[in-house]
């Protein structure tokens, strides 16, 4: 499976700050916002990732992330001249996707919860159609909403309904089979001239090939598209990291634990950031790392 991070847009809800910087480069507590969706793709087992942003912002993303090789990944970049809808990502990324399935994640979304990596990897395997991820919210009228029947099967999708049929918001993470490129090519633009992701999902739903995986109690999903949401996300990350003494979306640690890099490479990455608490944490992770094969089996 290939990965795409859609990190474009003008970030108007965060003006005036985003007049000068992409919202996906703004900090959520101790790291750039884009680290959070990138960590989700890494935890899904995806190593070949396309980052789509505005032509003006792409050099900053390249400076931050490079080609991905230091993390055992492959990053490529593509420009989106203007925000023409989420589904345009599949047209821009058609060559990147090639003959593979694809995961699309929005560049301002944060996911966290127990067992997230196994859940993502399980649903990334052998995708036939689309896999959506639902999260219960108190204000579903602000989101795309998925309705399920008594058996948990997805039966309807509505975009920002005035009278929602459920409180399951469809999050900014989507898994698709390879035919998503052809579907995106054939959907009609909205009145605003945008290629809507909901129309892609409705196509799969009509074919009986759409699933909704619910992120249940214990999981957290946040987007950071407003000043209030950005502050909430920063507070959430700060509280968890200070109390649990772990780092959420620490790319270097995830790369080590997923086997993309070894402890020596991880330590070098931490040394480069050594004067920060983040850098010291990365070095400590590398110094105390024991590969699973090196952990002794429990005595009987």
PDB file of C-alpha atoms in Angstrom, residues 4-273:
ATOM      1  CA  UNK A   4      -0.564  10.098   0.529  1.00  0.00           C
ATOM      2  CA  UNK A   5      -0.611  13.020   2.950  1.00  0.00           C
ATOM      3  CA  UNK A   6      -2.741  15.904   1.722  1.00  0.00           C
ATOM      4  CA  UNK A   7      -1.090  18.948   3.276  1.00  0.00           C
ATOM      5  CA  UNK A   8      -2.311  21.715   0.998  1.00  0.00           C
ATOM      6  CA  UNK A   9      -5.025  24.287   1.403  1.00  0.00           C
ATOM      7  CA  UNK A  10      -4.784  27.889   2.500  1.00  0.00           C
ATOM      8  CA  UNK A  11      -5.636  27.414   6.175  1.00  0.00           C
ATOM      9  CA  UNK A  12      -7.990  30.390   6.190  1.00  0.00           C
ATOM     10  CA  UNK A  13      -9.462  29.437   9.560  1.00  0.00           C
ATOM     11  CA  UNK A  14      -6.025  30.005  11.079  1.00  0.00           C
ATOM     12  CA  UNK A  15      -5.396  33.421   9.509  1.00  0.00           C
ATOM     13  CA  UNK A  16      -3.305  35.512   9.982  1.00  0.00           C
ATOM     14  CA  UNK A  17      -0.725  32.908  11.068  1.00  0.00           C
ATOM     15  CA  UNK A  18      -1.146  30.769   7.961  1.00  0.00           C
ATOM     16  CA  UNK A  19      -0.539  33.737   5.684  1.00  0.00           C
ATOM     17  CA  UNK A  20       3.134  32.969   6.292  1.00  0.00           C
ATOM     18  CA  UNK A  21       3.308  29.248   7.100  1.00  0.00           C
ATOM     19  CA  UNK A  22       1.422  26.089   6.156  1.00  0.00           C
ATOM     20  CA  UNK A  23      -0.922  24.925   8.908  1.00  0.00           C
ATOM     21  CA  UNK A  24       0.634  21.453   8.655  1.00  0.00           C
ATOM     22  CA  UNK A  25       3.980  22.964   9.680  1.00  0.00           C
ATOM     23  CA  UNK A  26       2.583  24.690  12.747  1.00  0.00           C
ATOM     24  CA  UNK A  27       3.429  22.993  16.064  1.00  0.00           C
ATOM     25  CA  UNK A  28       1.112  20.711  17.966  1.00  0.00           C
ATOM     26  CA  UNK A  29       2.897  20.868  21.307  1.00  0.00           C
ATOM     27  CA  UNK A  30       6.456  19.706  20.545  1.00  0.00           C
ATOM     28  CA  UNK A  31       6.443  18.752  16.873  1.00  0.00           C
ATOM     29  CA  UNK A  32       5.081  19.903  13.496  1.00  0.00           C
ATOM     30  CA  UNK A  33       1.480  19.002  12.789  1.00  0.00           C
ATOM     31  CA  UNK A  34       2.414  16.822   9.815  1.00  0.00           C
ATOM     32  CA  UNK A  35       4.283  14.426  12.123  1.00  0.00           C
ATOM     33  CA  UNK A  36       0.943  13.133  13.422  1.00  0.00           C
ATOM     34  CA  UNK A  37      -0.621  11.953  10.128  1.00  0.00           C
ATOM     35  CA  UNK A  38       2.801  10.763   8.969  1.00  0.00           C
ATOM     36  CA  UNK A  39       3.065   8.599  12.067  1.00  0.00           C
ATOM     37  CA  UNK A  40      -0.313   7.036  11.220  1.00  0.00           C
ATOM     38  CA  UNK A  41       0.945   5.905   7.814  1.00  0.00           C
ATOM     39  CA  UNK A  42       4.135   4.554   9.367  1.00  0.00           C
ATOM     40  CA  UNK A  43       2.132   2.613  11.964  1.00  0.00           C
ATOM     41  CA  UNK A  44       0.061   1.183   9.109  1.00  0.00           C
ATOM     42  CA  UNK A  45       3.222  -0.342   7.665  1.00  0.00           C
ATOM     43  CA  UNK A  46       3.422   2.134   4.792  1.00  0.00           C
ATOM     44  CA  UNK A  47       6.898   3.302   3.772  1.00  0.00           C
ATOM     45  CA  UNK A  48       6.394   4.948   0.348  1.00  0.00           C
ATOM     46  CA  UNK A  49       4.623   8.263   0.911  1.00  0.00           C
ATOM     47  CA  UNK A  50       3.651  11.186  -1.310  1.00  0.00           C
ATOM     48  CA  UNK A  51       3.238  14.603   0.316  1.00  0.00           C
ATOM     49  CA  UNK A  52       0.935  16.978  -1.560  1.00  0.00           C
ATOM     50  CA  UNK A  53       1.006  20.673  -0.719  1.00  0.00           C
ATOM     51  CA  UNK A  54       0.983  24.072  -2.369  1.00  0.00           C
ATOM     52  CA  UNK A  55       3.954  24.877  -4.627  1.00  0.00           C
ATOM     53  CA  UNK A  56       4.912  27.689  -2.230  1.00  0.00           C
ATOM     54  CA  UNK A  57       5.026  25.372   0.812  1.00  0.00           C
ATOM     55  CA  UNK A  58       6.687  22.310  -0.743  1.00  0.00           C
ATOM     56  CA  UNK A  59      10.271  23.570  -0.175  1.00  0.00           C
ATOM     57  CA  UNK A  60       9.578  23.828   3.564  1.00  0.00           C
ATOM     58  CA  UNK A  61       8.265  20.269   3.705  1.00  0.00           C
ATOM     59  CA  UNK A  62      11.332  19.058   1.800  1.00  0.00           C
ATOM     60  CA  UNK A  63      13.565  20.885   4.261  1.00  0.00           C
ATOM     61  CA  UNK A  64      11.767  19.322   7.217  1.00  0.00           C
ATOM     62  CA  UNK A  65      11.416  15.750   5.975  1.00  0.00           C
ATOM     63  CA  UNK A  66      13.962  15.261   3.195  1.00  0.00           C
ATOM     64  CA  UNK A  67      13.671  12.123   1.103  1.00  0.00           C
ATOM     65  CA  UNK A  68      12.714   9.943   4.069  1.00  0.00           C
ATOM     66  CA  UNK A  69      15.768   7.697   3.841  1.00  0.00           C
ATOM     67  CA  UNK A  70      16.972   8.547   7.365  1.00  0.00           C
ATOM     68  CA  UNK A  71      13.745   7.023   8.674  1.00  0.00           C
ATOM     69  CA  UNK A  72      13.861   4.051   6.329  1.00  0.00           C
ATOM     70  CA  UNK A  73      11.103   5.608   4.228  1.00  0.00           C
ATOM     71  CA  UNK A  74      10.674   7.083   0.761  1.00  0.00           C
ATOM     72  CA  UNK A  75       9.137  10.539   0.470  1.00  0.00           C
ATOM     73  CA  UNK A  76       8.114  12.205  -2.760  1.00  0.00           C
ATOM     74  CA  UNK A  77       6.391  15.540  -3.261  1.00  0.00           C
ATOM     75  CA  UNK A  78       3.769  17.018  -5.566  1.00  0.00           C
ATOM     76  CA  UNK A  79       2.110  20.407  -5.870  1.00  0.00           C
ATOM     77  CA  UNK A  80      -1.580  21.266  -5.726  1.00  0.00           C
ATOM     78  CA  UNK A  81      -2.136  24.695  -7.200  1.00  0.00           C
ATOM     79  CA  UNK A  82      -5.409  25.295  -5.379  1.00  0.00           C
ATOM     80  CA  UNK A  83      -7.664  23.251  -3.069  1.00  0.00           C
ATOM     81  CA  UNK A  84      -9.804  21.411  -5.622  1.00  0.00           C
ATOM     82  CA  UNK A  85     -11.185  18.825  -3.210  1.00  0.00           C
ATOM     83  CA  UNK A  86      -9.688  15.893  -1.342  1.00  0.00           C
ATOM     84  CA  UNK A  87     -10.287  13.438  -4.176  1.00  0.00           C
ATOM     85  CA  UNK A  88      -7.922  15.387  -6.422  1.00  0.00           C
ATOM     86  CA  UNK A  89      -5.134  13.779  -4.396  1.00  0.00           C
ATOM     87  CA  UNK A  90      -5.701  10.554  -6.344  1.00  0.00           C
ATOM     88  CA  UNK A  91      -5.299  12.316  -9.684  1.00  0.00           C
ATOM     89  CA  UNK A  92      -2.181  14.163  -8.561  1.00  0.00           C
ATOM     90  CA  UNK A  93      -0.819  10.960  -7.051  1.00  0.00           C
ATOM     91  CA  UNK A  94      -1.826   8.529  -9.817  1.00  0.00           C
ATOM     92  CA  UNK A  95       1.768   7.757 -10.837  1.00  0.00           C
ATOM     93  CA  UNK A  96       2.782   7.382  -7.192  1.00  0.00           C
ATOM     94  CA  UNK A  97      -0.052   4.927  -6.541  1.00  0.00           C
ATOM     95  CA  UNK A  98       0.764   2.873  -9.640  1.00  0.00           C
ATOM     96  CA  UNK A  99      -0.821  -0.561  -9.293  1.00  0.00           C
ATOM     97  CA  UNK A 100      -1.094  -0.509  -5.489  1.00  0.00           C
ATOM     98  CA  UNK A 101      -3.791   0.236  -2.964  1.00  0.00           C
ATOM     99  CA  UNK A 102      -3.502   3.600  -1.224  1.00  0.00           C
ATOM    100  CA  UNK A 103      -4.045   5.285   2.119  1.00  0.00           C
ATOM    101  CA  UNK A 104      -4.970   8.960   2.197  1.00  0.00           C
ATOM    102  CA  UNK A 105      -4.624  10.941   5.423  1.00  0.00           C
ATOM    103  CA  UNK A 106      -5.296  14.625   5.943  1.00  0.00           C
ATOM    104  CA  UNK A 107      -2.273  16.611   7.042  1.00  0.00           C
ATOM    105  CA  UNK A 108      -3.952  18.209  10.055  1.00  0.00           C
ATOM    106  CA  UNK A 109      -5.417  15.061  11.670  1.00  0.00           C
ATOM    107  CA  UNK A 110      -4.220  13.392  14.872  1.00  0.00           C
ATOM    108  CA  UNK A 111      -5.027   9.792  15.834  1.00  0.00           C
ATOM    109  CA  UNK A 112      -4.033   8.121  19.083  1.00  0.00           C
ATOM    110  CA  UNK A 113      -5.146   5.068  20.980  1.00  0.00           C
ATOM    111  CA  UNK A 114      -4.263   1.600  22.298  1.00  0.00           C
ATOM    112  CA  UNK A 115      -3.578  -0.976  19.621  1.00  0.00           C
ATOM    113  CA  UNK A 116      -3.706   1.604  16.829  1.00  0.00           C
ATOM    114  CA  UNK A 117      -0.908   0.055  14.778  1.00  0.00           C
ATOM    115  CA  UNK A 118      -2.358  -3.507  14.667  1.00  0.00           C
ATOM    116  CA  UNK A 119      -5.793  -2.078  13.834  1.00  0.00           C
ATOM    117  CA  UNK A 120      -4.390  -0.059  10.945  1.00  0.00           C
ATOM    118  CA  UNK A 121      -2.233  -2.884   9.599  1.00  0.00           C
ATOM    119  CA  UNK A 122      -5.137  -5.339   9.730  1.00  0.00           C
ATOM    120  CA  UNK A 123      -7.390  -3.043   7.701  1.00  0.00           C
ATOM    121  CA  UNK A 124      -4.630  -2.066   5.253  1.00  0.00           C
ATOM    122  CA  UNK A 125      -4.321  -5.660   4.053  1.00  0.00           C
ATOM    123  CA  UNK A 126      -6.180  -6.768   0.928  1.00  0.00           C
ATOM    124  CA  UNK A 127      -8.415  -3.698   0.640  1.00  0.00           C
ATOM    125  CA  UNK A 128     -11.332  -4.297  -1.726  1.00  0.00           C
ATOM    126  CA  UNK A 129     -13.129  -0.987  -2.096  1.00  0.00           C
ATOM    127  CA  UNK A 130     -12.753   1.568   0.671  1.00  0.00           C
ATOM    128  CA  UNK A 131     -12.200   1.427   4.406  1.00  0.00           C
ATOM    129  CA  UNK A 132     -13.379   4.453   6.367  1.00  0.00           C
ATOM    130  CA  UNK A 133     -12.722   5.157  10.029  1.00  0.00           C
ATOM    131  CA  UNK A 134     -15.580   6.440  12.172  1.00  0.00           C
ATOM    132  CA  UNK A 135     -15.428   8.325  15.447  1.00  0.00           C
ATOM    133  CA  UNK A 136     -18.341   9.286  17.686  1.00  0.00           C
ATOM    134  CA  UNK A 137     -18.710  13.046  18.122  1.00  0.00           C
ATOM    135  CA  UNK A 138     -21.191  15.372  19.799  1.00  0.00           C
ATOM    136  CA  UNK A 139     -21.590  17.597  16.722  1.00  0.00           C
ATOM    137  CA  UNK A 140     -21.897  15.257  13.707  1.00  0.00           C
ATOM    138  CA  UNK A 141     -23.510  17.965  11.579  1.00  0.00           C
ATOM    139  CA  UNK A 142     -20.000  19.420  11.088  1.00  0.00           C
ATOM    140  CA  UNK A 143     -18.669  16.271   9.397  1.00  0.00           C
ATOM    141  CA  UNK A 144     -19.311  13.565   6.887  1.00  0.00           C
ATOM    142  CA  UNK A 145     -21.393  11.021   8.782  1.00  0.00           C
ATOM    143  CA  UNK A 146     -21.583   7.258   8.362  1.00  0.00           C
ATOM    144  CA  UNK A 147     -24.685   5.279   9.345  1.00  0.00           C
ATOM    145  CA  UNK A 148     -24.456   1.569  10.144  1.00  0.00           C
ATOM    146  CA  UNK A 149     -27.177  -1.038  10.543  1.00  0.00           C
ATOM    147  CA  UNK A 150     -27.725  -3.449  13.435  1.00  0.00           C
ATOM    148  CA  UNK A 151     -24.994  -5.697  12.066  1.00  0.00           C
ATOM    149  CA  UNK A 152     -22.501  -2.836  11.905  1.00  0.00           C
ATOM    150  CA  UNK A 153     -22.606  -2.618   8.103  1.00  0.00           C
ATOM    151  CA  UNK A 154     -22.288   0.794   6.488  1.00  0.00           C
ATOM    152  CA  UNK A 155     -25.592   1.799   4.892  1.00  0.00           C
ATOM    153  CA  UNK A 156     -25.348   5.547   4.247  1.00  0.00           C
ATOM    154  CA  UNK A 157     -22.914   8.452   4.063  1.00  0.00           C
ATOM    155  CA  UNK A 158     -24.016  12.070   4.370  1.00  0.00           C
ATOM    156  CA  UNK A 159     -21.873  15.188   4.151  1.00  0.00           C
ATOM    157  CA  UNK A 160     -22.596  17.696   6.953  1.00  0.00           C
ATOM    158  CA  UNK A 161     -26.254  16.680   7.343  1.00  0.00           C
ATOM    159  CA  UNK A 162     -28.696  19.022   9.074  1.00  0.00           C
ATOM    160  CA  UNK A 163     -30.360  16.018  10.713  1.00  0.00           C
ATOM    161  CA  UNK A 164     -27.605  13.392  11.172  1.00  0.00           C
ATOM    162  CA  UNK A 165     -28.677   9.758  11.194  1.00  0.00           C
ATOM    163  CA  UNK A 166     -25.813   8.876  13.510  1.00  0.00           C
ATOM    164  CA  UNK A 167     -23.040  10.528  15.486  1.00  0.00           C
ATOM    165  CA  UNK A 168     -20.226   8.657  13.715  1.00  0.00           C
ATOM    166  CA  UNK A 169     -18.051  11.223  11.976  1.00  0.00           C
ATOM    167  CA  UNK A 170     -15.906   9.952   9.116  1.00  0.00           C
ATOM    168  CA  UNK A 171     -12.346  10.887   9.988  1.00  0.00           C
ATOM    169  CA  UNK A 172      -9.572  12.107   7.721  1.00  0.00           C
ATOM    170  CA  UNK A 173      -8.062   8.662   7.143  1.00  0.00           C
ATOM    171  CA  UNK A 174      -9.116   6.526   4.177  1.00  0.00           C
ATOM    172  CA  UNK A 175      -7.891   3.210   2.706  1.00  0.00           C
ATOM    173  CA  UNK A 176      -8.716   2.435  -0.945  1.00  0.00           C
ATOM    174  CA  UNK A 177      -8.147  -0.275  -3.496  1.00  0.00           C
ATOM    175  CA  UNK A 178      -6.332   0.686  -6.689  1.00  0.00           C
ATOM    176  CA  UNK A 179      -9.479   1.542  -8.656  1.00  0.00           C
ATOM    177  CA  UNK A 180      -9.885   4.738  -6.624  1.00  0.00           C
ATOM    178  CA  UNK A 181      -7.880   6.543  -9.297  1.00  0.00           C
ATOM    179  CA  UNK A 182     -10.405   5.667 -12.005  1.00  0.00           C
ATOM    180  CA  UNK A 183     -13.325   6.506  -9.719  1.00  0.00           C
ATOM    181  CA  UNK A 184     -11.829   9.916  -8.914  1.00  0.00           C
ATOM    182  CA  UNK A 185     -11.382  10.598 -12.635  1.00  0.00           C
ATOM    183  CA  UNK A 186     -15.047   9.959 -13.288  1.00  0.00           C
ATOM    184  CA  UNK A 187     -16.817  11.801 -10.474  1.00  0.00           C
ATOM    185  CA  UNK A 188     -18.387  15.137 -11.275  1.00  0.00           C
ATOM    186  CA  UNK A 189     -16.995  18.270  -9.630  1.00  0.00           C
ATOM    187  CA  UNK A 190     -19.242  19.928  -7.070  1.00  0.00           C
ATOM    188  CA  UNK A 191     -20.804  23.339  -7.576  1.00  0.00           C
ATOM    189  CA  UNK A 192     -17.578  24.782  -6.186  1.00  0.00           C
ATOM    190  CA  UNK A 193     -15.595  22.888  -8.795  1.00  0.00           C
ATOM    191  CA  UNK A 194     -14.139  20.448  -6.267  1.00  0.00           C
ATOM    192  CA  UNK A 195     -13.733  16.675  -6.414  1.00  0.00           C
ATOM    193  CA  UNK A 196     -15.424  15.566  -3.205  1.00  0.00           C
ATOM    194  CA  UNK A 197     -14.146  12.578  -1.262  1.00  0.00           C
ATOM    195  CA  UNK A 198     -17.727  11.821  -0.206  1.00  0.00           C
ATOM    196  CA  UNK A 199     -18.638  11.171  -3.848  1.00  0.00           C
ATOM    197  CA  UNK A 200     -15.798   8.660  -4.091  1.00  0.00           C
ATOM    198  CA  UNK A 201     -17.004   6.936  -0.920  1.00  0.00           C
ATOM    199  CA  UNK A 202     -20.617   6.899  -2.139  1.00  0.00           C
ATOM    200  CA  UNK A 203     -19.491   5.139  -5.322  1.00  0.00           C
ATOM    201  CA  UNK A 204     -17.971   2.352  -3.256  1.00  0.00           C
ATOM    202  CA  UNK A 205     -21.044   2.265  -1.006  1.00  0.00           C
ATOM    203  CA  UNK A 206     -23.333   1.826  -4.043  1.00  0.00           C
ATOM    204  CA  UNK A 207     -21.172  -1.119  -5.109  1.00  0.00           C
ATOM    205  CA  UNK A 208     -21.338  -2.673  -1.642  1.00  0.00           C
ATOM    206  CA  UNK A 209     -17.594  -2.189  -1.200  1.00  0.00           C
ATOM    207  CA  UNK A 210     -17.417   0.366   1.631  1.00  0.00           C
ATOM    208  CA  UNK A 211     -16.627  -0.514   5.245  1.00  0.00           C
ATOM    209  CA  UNK A 212     -16.646   1.654   8.355  1.00  0.00           C
ATOM    210  CA  UNK A 213     -14.180   0.773  11.116  1.00  0.00           C
ATOM    211  CA  UNK A 214     -15.209   2.435  14.351  1.00  0.00           C
ATOM    212  CA  UNK A 215     -12.502   3.938  16.540  1.00  0.00           C
ATOM    213  CA  UNK A 216     -14.011   2.995  19.840  1.00  0.00           C
ATOM    214  CA  UNK A 217     -13.685   4.273  23.369  1.00  0.00           C
ATOM    215  CA  UNK A 218     -10.070   4.931  24.293  1.00  0.00           C
ATOM    216  CA  UNK A 219      -9.147   6.319  20.873  1.00  0.00           C
ATOM    217  CA  UNK A 220      -8.711  10.001  20.162  1.00  0.00           C
ATOM    218  CA  UNK A 221      -9.210  11.737  16.839  1.00  0.00           C
ATOM    219  CA  UNK A 222      -8.570  15.459  16.507  1.00  0.00           C
ATOM    220  CA  UNK A 223      -8.194  17.844  13.622  1.00  0.00           C
ATOM    221  CA  UNK A 224      -6.257  21.059  14.082  1.00  0.00           C
ATOM    222  CA  UNK A 225      -7.894  23.362  11.559  1.00  0.00           C
ATOM    223  CA  UNK A 226      -8.921  26.149  13.961  1.00  0.00           C
ATOM    224  CA  UNK A 227      -7.067  28.008  16.725  1.00  0.00           C
ATOM    225  CA  UNK A 228      -9.245  26.303  19.351  1.00  0.00           C
ATOM    226  CA  UNK A 229      -8.638  22.843  17.864  1.00  0.00           C
ATOM    227  CA  UNK A 230      -4.897  23.491  17.595  1.00  0.00           C
ATOM    228  CA  UNK A 231      -4.770  24.486  21.256  1.00  0.00           C
ATOM    229  CA  UNK A 232      -6.846  21.466  22.311  1.00  0.00           C
ATOM    230  CA  UNK A 233      -4.551  19.101  20.396  1.00  0.00           C
ATOM    231  CA  UNK A 234      -1.441  20.682  21.922  1.00  0.00           C
ATOM    232  CA  UNK A 235      -2.875  20.381  25.420  1.00  0.00           C
ATOM    233  CA  UNK A 236      -3.843  16.757  24.805  1.00  0.00           C
ATOM    234  CA  UNK A 237      -0.376  15.811  23.572  1.00  0.00           C
ATOM    235  CA  UNK A 238       1.365  17.808  26.305  1.00  0.00           C
ATOM    236  CA  UNK A 239      -0.608  16.179  29.118  1.00  0.00           C
ATOM    237  CA  UNK A 240      -0.082  12.635  27.829  1.00  0.00           C
ATOM    238  CA  UNK A 241       3.599  13.120  27.140  1.00  0.00           C
ATOM    239  CA  UNK A 242       4.360  14.708  30.514  1.00  0.00           C
ATOM    240  CA  UNK A 243       2.386  12.153  32.544  1.00  0.00           C
ATOM    241  CA  UNK A 244       3.329   9.000  30.640  1.00  0.00           C
ATOM    242  CA  UNK A 245       6.873  10.025  29.688  1.00  0.00           C
ATOM    243  CA  UNK A 246       6.364   8.870  26.111  1.00  0.00           C
ATOM    244  CA  UNK A 247       6.182  10.830  22.874  1.00  0.00           C
ATOM    245  CA  UNK A 248       3.171  10.713  20.589  1.00  0.00           C
ATOM    246  CA  UNK A 249       4.081  10.625  16.873  1.00  0.00           C
ATOM    247  CA  UNK A 250       7.828  10.427  17.498  1.00  0.00           C
ATOM    248  CA  UNK A 251       8.843   9.422  13.979  1.00  0.00           C
ATOM    249  CA  UNK A 252      12.293   8.190  14.978  1.00  0.00           C
ATOM    250  CA  UNK A 253      10.909   5.887  17.677  1.00  0.00           C
ATOM    251  CA  UNK A 254       8.205   4.541  15.362  1.00  0.00           C
ATOM    252  CA  UNK A 255      10.779   3.888  12.633  1.00  0.00           C
ATOM    253  CA  UNK A 256      12.868   1.934  15.144  1.00  0.00           C
ATOM    254  CA  UNK A 257       9.972  -0.089  16.553  1.00  0.00           C
ATOM    255  CA  UNK A 258       8.612  -0.860  13.081  1.00  0.00           C
ATOM    256  CA  UNK A 259      12.037  -2.089  11.979  1.00  0.00           C
ATOM    257  CA  UNK A 260      12.589   0.645   9.396  1.00  0.00           C
ATOM    258  CA  UNK A 261      15.886   1.699  11.045  1.00  0.00           C
ATOM    259  CA  UNK A 262      18.184   0.252  13.701  1.00  0.00           C
ATOM    260  CA  UNK A 263      19.105   1.668  17.112  1.00  0.00           C
ATOM    261  CA  UNK A 264      22.353   3.183  15.856  1.00  0.00           C
ATOM    262  CA  UNK A 265      20.555   5.161  13.162  1.00  0.00           C
ATOM    263  CA  UNK A 266      17.891   6.210  15.654  1.00  0.00           C
ATOM    264  CA  UNK A 267      20.536   7.482  18.064  1.00  0.00           C
ATOM    265  CA  UNK A 268      22.195   9.547  15.326  1.00  0.00           C
ATOM    266  CA  UNK A 269      18.866  11.204  14.584  1.00  0.00           C
ATOM    267  CA  UNK A 270      18.461  12.032  18.255  1.00  0.00           C
ATOM    268  CA  UNK A 271      21.986  13.458  18.493  1.00  0.00           C
ATOM    269  CA  UNK A 272      21.148  15.898  15.738  1.00  0.00           C
ATOM    270  CA  UNK A 273      18.313  17.223  17.903  1.00  0.00           C
TER     271      UNK A 273
END
